[in-house]
CSV table of C-alpha atoms in Angstrom, one decimal:
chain,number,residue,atom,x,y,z
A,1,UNK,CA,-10.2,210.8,320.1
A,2,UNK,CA,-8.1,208.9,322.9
A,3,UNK,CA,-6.5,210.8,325.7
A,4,UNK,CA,-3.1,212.4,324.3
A,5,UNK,CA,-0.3,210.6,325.5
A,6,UNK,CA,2.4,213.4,324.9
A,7,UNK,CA,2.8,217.0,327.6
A,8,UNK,CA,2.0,219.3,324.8
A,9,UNK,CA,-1.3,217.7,324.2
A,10,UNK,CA,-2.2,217.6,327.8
A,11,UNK,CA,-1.5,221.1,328.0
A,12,UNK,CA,-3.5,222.3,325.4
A,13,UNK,CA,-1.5,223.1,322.5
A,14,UNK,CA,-1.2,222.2,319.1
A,15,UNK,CA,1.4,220.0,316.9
A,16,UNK,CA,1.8,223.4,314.8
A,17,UNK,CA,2.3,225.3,317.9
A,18,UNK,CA,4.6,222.6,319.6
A,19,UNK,CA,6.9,223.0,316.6
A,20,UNK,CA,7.0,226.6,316.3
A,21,UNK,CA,7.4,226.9,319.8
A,22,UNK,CA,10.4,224.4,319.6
A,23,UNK,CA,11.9,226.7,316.6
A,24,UNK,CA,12.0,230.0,318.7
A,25,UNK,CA,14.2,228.0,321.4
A,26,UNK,CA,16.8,227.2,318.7
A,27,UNK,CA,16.6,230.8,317.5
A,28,UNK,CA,17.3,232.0,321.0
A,29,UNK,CA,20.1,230.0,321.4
A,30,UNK,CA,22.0,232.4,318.9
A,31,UNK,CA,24.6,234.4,319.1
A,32,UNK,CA,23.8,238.6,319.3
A,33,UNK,CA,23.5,239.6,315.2
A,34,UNK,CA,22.4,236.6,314.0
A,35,UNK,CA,19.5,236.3,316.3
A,36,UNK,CA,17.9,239.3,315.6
A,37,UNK,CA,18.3,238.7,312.0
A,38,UNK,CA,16.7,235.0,312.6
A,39,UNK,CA,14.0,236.7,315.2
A,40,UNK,CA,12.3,238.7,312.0
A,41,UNK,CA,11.4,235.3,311.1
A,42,UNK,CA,8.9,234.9,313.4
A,43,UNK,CA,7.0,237.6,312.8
A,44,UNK,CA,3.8,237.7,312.0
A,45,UNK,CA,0.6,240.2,311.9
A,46,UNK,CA,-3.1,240.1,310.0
A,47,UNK,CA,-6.8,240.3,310.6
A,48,UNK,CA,-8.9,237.6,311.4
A,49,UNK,CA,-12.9,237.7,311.0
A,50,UNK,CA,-15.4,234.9,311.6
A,51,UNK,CA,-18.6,235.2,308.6
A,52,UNK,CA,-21.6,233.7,309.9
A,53,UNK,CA,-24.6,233.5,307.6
A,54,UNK,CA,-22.7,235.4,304.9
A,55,UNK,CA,-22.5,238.8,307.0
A,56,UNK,CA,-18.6,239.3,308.2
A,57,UNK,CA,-17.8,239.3,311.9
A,58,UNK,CA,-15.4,242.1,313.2
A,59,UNK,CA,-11.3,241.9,312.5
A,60,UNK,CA,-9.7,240.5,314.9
A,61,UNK,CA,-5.9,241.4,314.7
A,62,UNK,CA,-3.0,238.8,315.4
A,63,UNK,CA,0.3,239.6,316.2
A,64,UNK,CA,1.3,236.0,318.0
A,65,UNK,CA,1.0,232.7,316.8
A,66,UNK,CA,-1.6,232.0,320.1
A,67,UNK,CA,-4.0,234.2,319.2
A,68,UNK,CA,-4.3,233.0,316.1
A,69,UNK,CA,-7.6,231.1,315.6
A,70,UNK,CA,-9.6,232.0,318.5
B,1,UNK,CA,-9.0,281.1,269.5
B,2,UNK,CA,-9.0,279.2,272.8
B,3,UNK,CA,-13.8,279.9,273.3
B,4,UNK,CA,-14.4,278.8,269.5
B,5,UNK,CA,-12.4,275.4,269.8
B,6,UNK,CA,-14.8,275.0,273.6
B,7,UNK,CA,-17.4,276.1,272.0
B,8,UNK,CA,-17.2,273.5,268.9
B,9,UNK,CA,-16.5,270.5,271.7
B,10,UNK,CA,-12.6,269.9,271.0
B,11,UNK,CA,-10.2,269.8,274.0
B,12,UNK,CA,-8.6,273.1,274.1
B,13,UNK,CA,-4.5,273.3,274.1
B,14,UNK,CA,-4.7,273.9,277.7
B,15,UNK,CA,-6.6,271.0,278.2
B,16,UNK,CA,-4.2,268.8,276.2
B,17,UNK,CA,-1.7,270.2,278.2
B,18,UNK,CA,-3.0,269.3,281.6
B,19,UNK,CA,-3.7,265.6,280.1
B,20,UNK,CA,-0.6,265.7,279.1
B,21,UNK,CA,1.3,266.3,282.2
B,22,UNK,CA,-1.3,264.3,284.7
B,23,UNK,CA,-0.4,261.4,282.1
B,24,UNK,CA,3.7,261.3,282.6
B,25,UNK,CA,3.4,261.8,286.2
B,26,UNK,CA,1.3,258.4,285.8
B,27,UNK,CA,3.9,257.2,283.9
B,28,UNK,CA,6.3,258.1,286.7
B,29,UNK,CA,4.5,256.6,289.2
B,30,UNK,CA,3.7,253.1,287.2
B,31,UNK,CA,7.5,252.5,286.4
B,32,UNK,CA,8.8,253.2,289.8
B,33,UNK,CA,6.2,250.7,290.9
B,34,UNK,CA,7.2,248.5,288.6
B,35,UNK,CA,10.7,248.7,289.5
B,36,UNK,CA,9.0,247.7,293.3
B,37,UNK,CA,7.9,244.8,292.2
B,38,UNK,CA,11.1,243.3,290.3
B,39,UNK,CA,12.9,244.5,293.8
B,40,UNK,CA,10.9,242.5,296.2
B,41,UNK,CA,9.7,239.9,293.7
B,42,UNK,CA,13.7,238.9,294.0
B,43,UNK,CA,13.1,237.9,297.7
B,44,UNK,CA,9.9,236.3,297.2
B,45,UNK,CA,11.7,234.1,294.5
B,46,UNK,CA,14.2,233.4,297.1
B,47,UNK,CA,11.9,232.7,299.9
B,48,UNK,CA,9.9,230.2,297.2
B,49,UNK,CA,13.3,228.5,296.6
B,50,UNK,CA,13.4,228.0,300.2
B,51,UNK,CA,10.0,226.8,300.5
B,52,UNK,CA,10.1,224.0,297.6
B,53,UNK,CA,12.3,221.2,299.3
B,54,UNK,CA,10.8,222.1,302.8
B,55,UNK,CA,7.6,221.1,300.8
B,56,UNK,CA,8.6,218.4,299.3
B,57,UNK,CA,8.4,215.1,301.9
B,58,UNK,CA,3.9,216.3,301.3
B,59,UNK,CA,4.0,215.9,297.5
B,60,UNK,CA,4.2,211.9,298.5
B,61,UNK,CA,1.2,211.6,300.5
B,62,UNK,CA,-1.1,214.6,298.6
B,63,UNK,CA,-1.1,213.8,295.1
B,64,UNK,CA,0.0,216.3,292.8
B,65,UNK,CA,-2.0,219.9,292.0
B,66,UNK,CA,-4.1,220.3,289.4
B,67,UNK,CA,-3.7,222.9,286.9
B,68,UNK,CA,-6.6,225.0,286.3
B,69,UNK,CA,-5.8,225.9,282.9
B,70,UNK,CA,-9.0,225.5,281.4
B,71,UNK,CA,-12.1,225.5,283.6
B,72,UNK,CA,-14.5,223.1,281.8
B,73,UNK,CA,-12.4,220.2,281.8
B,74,UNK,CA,-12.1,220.6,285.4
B,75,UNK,CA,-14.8,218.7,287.1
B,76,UNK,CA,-13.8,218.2,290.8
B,77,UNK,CA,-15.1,214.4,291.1
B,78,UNK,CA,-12.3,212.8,293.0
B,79,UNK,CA,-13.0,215.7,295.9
B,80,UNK,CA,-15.2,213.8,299.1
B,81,UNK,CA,-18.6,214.7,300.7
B,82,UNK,CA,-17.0,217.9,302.4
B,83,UNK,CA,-14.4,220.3,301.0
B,84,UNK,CA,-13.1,223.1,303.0
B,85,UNK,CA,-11.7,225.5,300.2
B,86,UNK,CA,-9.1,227.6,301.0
B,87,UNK,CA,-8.3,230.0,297.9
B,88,UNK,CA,-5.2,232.4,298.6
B,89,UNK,CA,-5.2,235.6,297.2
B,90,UNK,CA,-3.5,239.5,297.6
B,91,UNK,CA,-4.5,242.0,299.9
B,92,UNK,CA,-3.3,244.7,297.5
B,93,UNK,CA,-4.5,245.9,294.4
B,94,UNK,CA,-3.3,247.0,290.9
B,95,UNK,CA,-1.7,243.4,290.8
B,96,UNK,CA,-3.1,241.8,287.4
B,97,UNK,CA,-5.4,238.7,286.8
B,98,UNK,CA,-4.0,237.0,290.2
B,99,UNK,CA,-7.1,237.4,292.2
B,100,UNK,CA,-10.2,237.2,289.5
B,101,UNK,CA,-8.7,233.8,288.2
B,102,UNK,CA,-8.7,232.6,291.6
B,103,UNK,CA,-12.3,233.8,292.4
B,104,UNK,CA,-13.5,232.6,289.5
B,105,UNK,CA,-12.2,228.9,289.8
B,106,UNK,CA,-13.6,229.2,293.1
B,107,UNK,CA,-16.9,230.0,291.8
B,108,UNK,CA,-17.2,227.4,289.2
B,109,UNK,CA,-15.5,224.9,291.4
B,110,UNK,CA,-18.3,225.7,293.9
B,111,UNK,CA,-21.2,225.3,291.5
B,112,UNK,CA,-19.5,221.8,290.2
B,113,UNK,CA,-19.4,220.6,293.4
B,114,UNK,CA,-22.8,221.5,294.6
B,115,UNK,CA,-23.8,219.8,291.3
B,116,UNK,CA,-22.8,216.5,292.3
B,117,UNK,CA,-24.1,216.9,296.1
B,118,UNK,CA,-21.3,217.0,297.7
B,119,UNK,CA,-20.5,220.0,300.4
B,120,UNK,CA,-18.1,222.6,300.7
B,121,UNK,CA,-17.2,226.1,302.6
B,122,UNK,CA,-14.4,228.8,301.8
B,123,UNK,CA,-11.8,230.1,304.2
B,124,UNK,CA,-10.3,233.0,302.4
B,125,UNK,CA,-6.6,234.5,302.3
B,126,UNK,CA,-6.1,237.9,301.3
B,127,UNK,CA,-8.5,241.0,301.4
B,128,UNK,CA,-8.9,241.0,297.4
B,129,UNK,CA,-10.6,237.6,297.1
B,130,UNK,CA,-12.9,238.6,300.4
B,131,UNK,CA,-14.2,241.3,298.3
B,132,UNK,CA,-14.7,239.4,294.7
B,133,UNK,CA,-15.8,236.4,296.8
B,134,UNK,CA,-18.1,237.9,298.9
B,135,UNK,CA,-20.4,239.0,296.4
B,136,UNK,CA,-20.7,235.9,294.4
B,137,UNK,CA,-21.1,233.0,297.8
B,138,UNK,CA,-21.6,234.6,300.7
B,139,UNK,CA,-23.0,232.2,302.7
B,140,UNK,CA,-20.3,229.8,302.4
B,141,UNK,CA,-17.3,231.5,303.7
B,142,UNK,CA,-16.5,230.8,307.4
B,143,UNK,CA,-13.5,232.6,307.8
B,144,UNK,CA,-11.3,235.3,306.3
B,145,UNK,CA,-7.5,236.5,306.8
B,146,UNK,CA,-6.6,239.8,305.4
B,147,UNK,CA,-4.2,242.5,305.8
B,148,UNK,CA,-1.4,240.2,306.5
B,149,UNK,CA,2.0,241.5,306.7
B,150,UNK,CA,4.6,240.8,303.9
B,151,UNK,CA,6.8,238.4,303.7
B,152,UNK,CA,5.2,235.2,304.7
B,153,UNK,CA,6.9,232.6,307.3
B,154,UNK,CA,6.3,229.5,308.9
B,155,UNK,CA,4.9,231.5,311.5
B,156,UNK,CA,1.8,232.8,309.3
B,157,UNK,CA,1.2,229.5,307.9
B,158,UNK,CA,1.0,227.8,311.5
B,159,UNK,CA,-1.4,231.0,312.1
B,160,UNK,CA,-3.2,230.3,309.5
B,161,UNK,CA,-3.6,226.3,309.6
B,162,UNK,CA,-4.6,227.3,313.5
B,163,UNK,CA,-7.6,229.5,311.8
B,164,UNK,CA,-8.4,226.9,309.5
B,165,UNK,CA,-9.3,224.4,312.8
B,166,UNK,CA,-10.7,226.9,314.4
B,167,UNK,CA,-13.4,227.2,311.3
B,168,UNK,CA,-13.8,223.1,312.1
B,169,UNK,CA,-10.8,221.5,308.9
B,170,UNK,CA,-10.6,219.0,311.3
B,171,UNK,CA,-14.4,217.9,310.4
B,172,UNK,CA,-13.8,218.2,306.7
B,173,UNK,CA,-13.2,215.2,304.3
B,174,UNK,CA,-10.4,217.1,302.8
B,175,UNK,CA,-9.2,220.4,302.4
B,176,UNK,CA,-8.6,222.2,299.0
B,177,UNK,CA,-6.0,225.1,298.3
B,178,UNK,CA,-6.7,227.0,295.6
B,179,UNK,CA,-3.7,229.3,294.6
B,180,UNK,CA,-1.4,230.9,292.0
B,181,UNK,CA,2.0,229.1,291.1
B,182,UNK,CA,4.8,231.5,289.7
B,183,UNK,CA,6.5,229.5,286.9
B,184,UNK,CA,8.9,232.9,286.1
B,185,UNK,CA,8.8,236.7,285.8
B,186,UNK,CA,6.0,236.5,283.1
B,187,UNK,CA,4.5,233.4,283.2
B,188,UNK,CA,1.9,232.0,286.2
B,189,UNK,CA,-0.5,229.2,286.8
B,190,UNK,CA,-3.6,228.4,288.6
B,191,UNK,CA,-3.5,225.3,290.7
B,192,UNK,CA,-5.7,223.2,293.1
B,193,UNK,CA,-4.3,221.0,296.1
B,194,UNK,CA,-6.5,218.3,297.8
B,195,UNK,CA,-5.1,217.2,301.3
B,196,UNK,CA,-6.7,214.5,303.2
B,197,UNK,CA,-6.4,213.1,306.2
B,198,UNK,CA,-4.6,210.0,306.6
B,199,UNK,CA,-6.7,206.8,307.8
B,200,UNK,CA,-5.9,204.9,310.6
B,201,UNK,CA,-7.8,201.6,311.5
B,202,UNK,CA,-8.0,201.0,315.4
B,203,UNK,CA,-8.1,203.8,318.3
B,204,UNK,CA,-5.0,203.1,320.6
B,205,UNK,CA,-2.9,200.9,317.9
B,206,UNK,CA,0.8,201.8,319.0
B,207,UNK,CA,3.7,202.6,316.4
B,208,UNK,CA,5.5,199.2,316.8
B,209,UNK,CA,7.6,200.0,313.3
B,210,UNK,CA,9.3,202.9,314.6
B,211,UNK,CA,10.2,204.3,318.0
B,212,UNK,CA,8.1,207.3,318.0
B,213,UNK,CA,6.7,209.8,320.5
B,214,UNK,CA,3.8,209.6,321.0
B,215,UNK,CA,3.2,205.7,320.3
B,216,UNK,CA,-0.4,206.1,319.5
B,217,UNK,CA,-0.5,205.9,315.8
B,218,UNK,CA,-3.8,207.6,315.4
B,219,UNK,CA,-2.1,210.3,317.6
B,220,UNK,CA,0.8,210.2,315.2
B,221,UNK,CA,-1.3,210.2,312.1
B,222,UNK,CA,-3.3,213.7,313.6
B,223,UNK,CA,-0.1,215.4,314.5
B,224,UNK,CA,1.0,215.0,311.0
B,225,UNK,CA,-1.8,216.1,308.9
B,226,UNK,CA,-1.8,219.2,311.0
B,227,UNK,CA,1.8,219.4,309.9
B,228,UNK,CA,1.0,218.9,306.3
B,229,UNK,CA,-1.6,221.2,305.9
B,230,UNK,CA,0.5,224.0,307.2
B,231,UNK,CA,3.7,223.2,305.2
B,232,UNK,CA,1.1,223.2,302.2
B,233,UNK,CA,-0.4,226.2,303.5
B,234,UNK,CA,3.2,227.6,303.5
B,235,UNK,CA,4.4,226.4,300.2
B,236,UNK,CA,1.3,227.9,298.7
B,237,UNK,CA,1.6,231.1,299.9
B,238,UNK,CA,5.3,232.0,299.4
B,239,UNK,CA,3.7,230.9,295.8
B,240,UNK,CA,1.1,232.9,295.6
B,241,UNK,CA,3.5,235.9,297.1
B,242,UNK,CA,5.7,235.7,293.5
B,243,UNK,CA,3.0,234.9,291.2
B,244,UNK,CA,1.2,238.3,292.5
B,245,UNK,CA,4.5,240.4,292.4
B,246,UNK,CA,5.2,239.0,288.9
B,247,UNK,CA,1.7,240.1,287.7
B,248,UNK,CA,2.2,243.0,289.5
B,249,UNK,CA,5.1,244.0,287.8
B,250,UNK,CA,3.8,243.0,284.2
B,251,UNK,CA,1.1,245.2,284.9
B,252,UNK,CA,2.8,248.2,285.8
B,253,UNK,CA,5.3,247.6,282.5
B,254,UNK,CA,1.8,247.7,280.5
B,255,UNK,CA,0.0,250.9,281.6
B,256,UNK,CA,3.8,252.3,281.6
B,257,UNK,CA,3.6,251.7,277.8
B,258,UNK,CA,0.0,252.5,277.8
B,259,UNK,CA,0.6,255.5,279.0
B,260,UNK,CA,3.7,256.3,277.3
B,261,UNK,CA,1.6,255.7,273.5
B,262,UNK,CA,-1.0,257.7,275.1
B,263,UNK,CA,1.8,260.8,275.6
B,264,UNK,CA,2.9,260.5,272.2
B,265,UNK,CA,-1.2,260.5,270.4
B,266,UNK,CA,-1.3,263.9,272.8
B,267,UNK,CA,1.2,265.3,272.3
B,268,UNK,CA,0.4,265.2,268.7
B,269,UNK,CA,-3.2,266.4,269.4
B,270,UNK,CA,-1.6,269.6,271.5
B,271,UNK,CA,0.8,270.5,268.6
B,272,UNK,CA,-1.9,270.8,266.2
B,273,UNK,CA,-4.2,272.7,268.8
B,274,UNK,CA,-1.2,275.3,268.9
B,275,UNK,CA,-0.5,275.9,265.3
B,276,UNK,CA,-4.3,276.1,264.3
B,277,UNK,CA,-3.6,278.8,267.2
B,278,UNK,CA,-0.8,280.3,265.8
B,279,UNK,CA,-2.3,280.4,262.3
B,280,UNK,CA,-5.3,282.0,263.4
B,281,UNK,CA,-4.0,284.6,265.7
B,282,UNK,CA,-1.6,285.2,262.1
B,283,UNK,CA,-4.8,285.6,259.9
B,284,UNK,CA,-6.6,288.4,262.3
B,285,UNK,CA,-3.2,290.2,262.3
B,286,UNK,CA,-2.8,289.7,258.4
B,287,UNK,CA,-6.5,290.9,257.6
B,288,UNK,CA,-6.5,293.6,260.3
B,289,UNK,CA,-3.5,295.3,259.1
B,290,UNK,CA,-5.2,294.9,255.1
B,291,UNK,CA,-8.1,296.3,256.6
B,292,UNK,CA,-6.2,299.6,257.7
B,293,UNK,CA,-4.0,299.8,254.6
B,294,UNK,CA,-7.1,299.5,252.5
């Protein structure tokens, strides 16, 4: 692969996290109740856990979107 | 008397009894689940609404699912060299069919696939499917996601499309959903979704048809699979969410019933245990009382 040409590239993140990123600046340009109500959106929580040679790694929780897939 | 009936091997009345009331407080605990369900499979029907034209723009450039309806006509030839499976399943129980249908089109779609040379691995969603999967084709899971907190968002789907390139999608000749589609309060499906990535001839070719940032179109073309895959991952879930509530809720409406017929066969059972009771405590009385008069 070339050398990105756009900022969010060069600084390591994602499309998917660009974007998401990008939707919790328009949620936090509400006003008071509907921003909380739009804020429970965004949340997200589960357990991660890498198998290798069929035996299952530890679980990894993830509350935010950048620890997701580490 | 209570010792003969033990003695010959029939449930004594107080046995019935205790069946009796252990069953209706089963029967209270299956319809207020039940009546769960129907409450939050309303929002996941909402949320699926929702979902559907956010979906829509991928159902141009994906192909449509496949319906899984009957498992030996399936035979997975149009998949590439390498697959990256991705079934989506519950991480709760007492929920129906959803999950073994899953794991079992994952299985035979495994063993098809194998069969004609090709390649694939599993990423599973949802604890229930770890556990089925897990004891059929270890060795091909990379990755699992459980426990995740209800209701979806785009949020979990960019989570989980991130978890997906982190087990290597991005190395994969396509990538396969397999999931349950919720069709209404009784009814589900099983389908399959093959996304691919889009080719691009020529490293550094700029976007001259559109005004688009970035101009690279192989750039453009990466950026945009990434996006598909999680607005499929999305769409599929939010699916998968209603399909499970629907089943659960069918289920709990059936071992309601269940138990309810089994109340009424007891109950019968306990009022015949207490008048052959009854008559026999009557008899000793009768033949005692001959026994002084005579």
């Amino acid at each position: 692969m070339s050398t990105p040409t756009t900022f969010w590239r060069l600084a390591g993140m994602s499309y998917t996290q660009y974007v998401t990123r990008a939707a919790t600046a328009l949620r936090n340009g509400l006003k008071e109740p509907a921003k909380t109500q739009a804020m429970r959106n965004e949340a997200l929580s589960y357990n991660s856990a890498t198998w290798a040679g069929g035996k299952a790694g530890s679980k990894k929780p993830v509350q935010v979107l950048s620890e997701a897939g580490l | 008397m209570a010792q003969a009936g033990a003695a010959r091997g029939m449930a004594t009345e107080k046995q019935i009894f205790n069946q009796i009331q252990s069953t209706k407080n089963i029967k209270k605990i299956t319809s207020s689940m039940k009546m769960v369900s129907a409450a939050k499979l309303k929002g996941d029907e909402t949320r699926l609404e929702l979902a559907k034209p956010f979906n829509e723009w991928t159902n141009a450039l994906c192909g449509k699912p496949v319906h899984l309806d009957d498992l030996e006509n399936i035979t997975y030839e149009e998949l590439p060299q390498k697959t990256l499976i991705v079934p989506i399943t519950s991480d709760k129980g007492l929920c129906g069919g959803v999950n073994s249908f899953i794991s079992r089109s994952v299985r035979d779609a495994i063993g098809k696939i194998n069969a004609q040379g090709k390649e694939c691995d599993v990423v599973i969603i949802g604890d229930k499917g770890r556990s089925q999967m897990s004891r059929s084709f270890p060795e091909k899971i990379l990755r699992t996601a459980t426990d995740i907190q209800a209701p979806g968002n785009f949020n979990l789907a960019a989570a989980l499309s991130a978890e997906l390139t982190a087990a290597g999608a991005m190395n994969y000749d396509a990538v396969m959903i397999v999931y349950n589609s919720y069709v209404n309060a009784a009814v589900y499906h099983q389908y399959y979704k093959v996304i691919k990535p889009m080719a691009v001839e020529g490293e550094g070719e700029s976007m001259v048809e559109y005004e688009f940032e970035p101009d690279v179109k192989s750039e453009i073309m990466g950026d945009l699979y990434e996006y598909m895959l999680t607005s499929q991952i999305y769409y599929c879930f939010m699916d998968g969410a209603a399909a499970e509530q629907s089943s659960r809720m069918t289920a709990m409406e059936n071992a309601s019933k269940n138990a309810g017929e089994m109340i009424d066969t007891l109950t019968l059972q306990y009022n015949r245990a207490r008048q052959a009771r009854i008559t026999t405590e009557l008899i000793e009385i009768i033949s005692g009382a001959s026994a002084l008069e005579g």
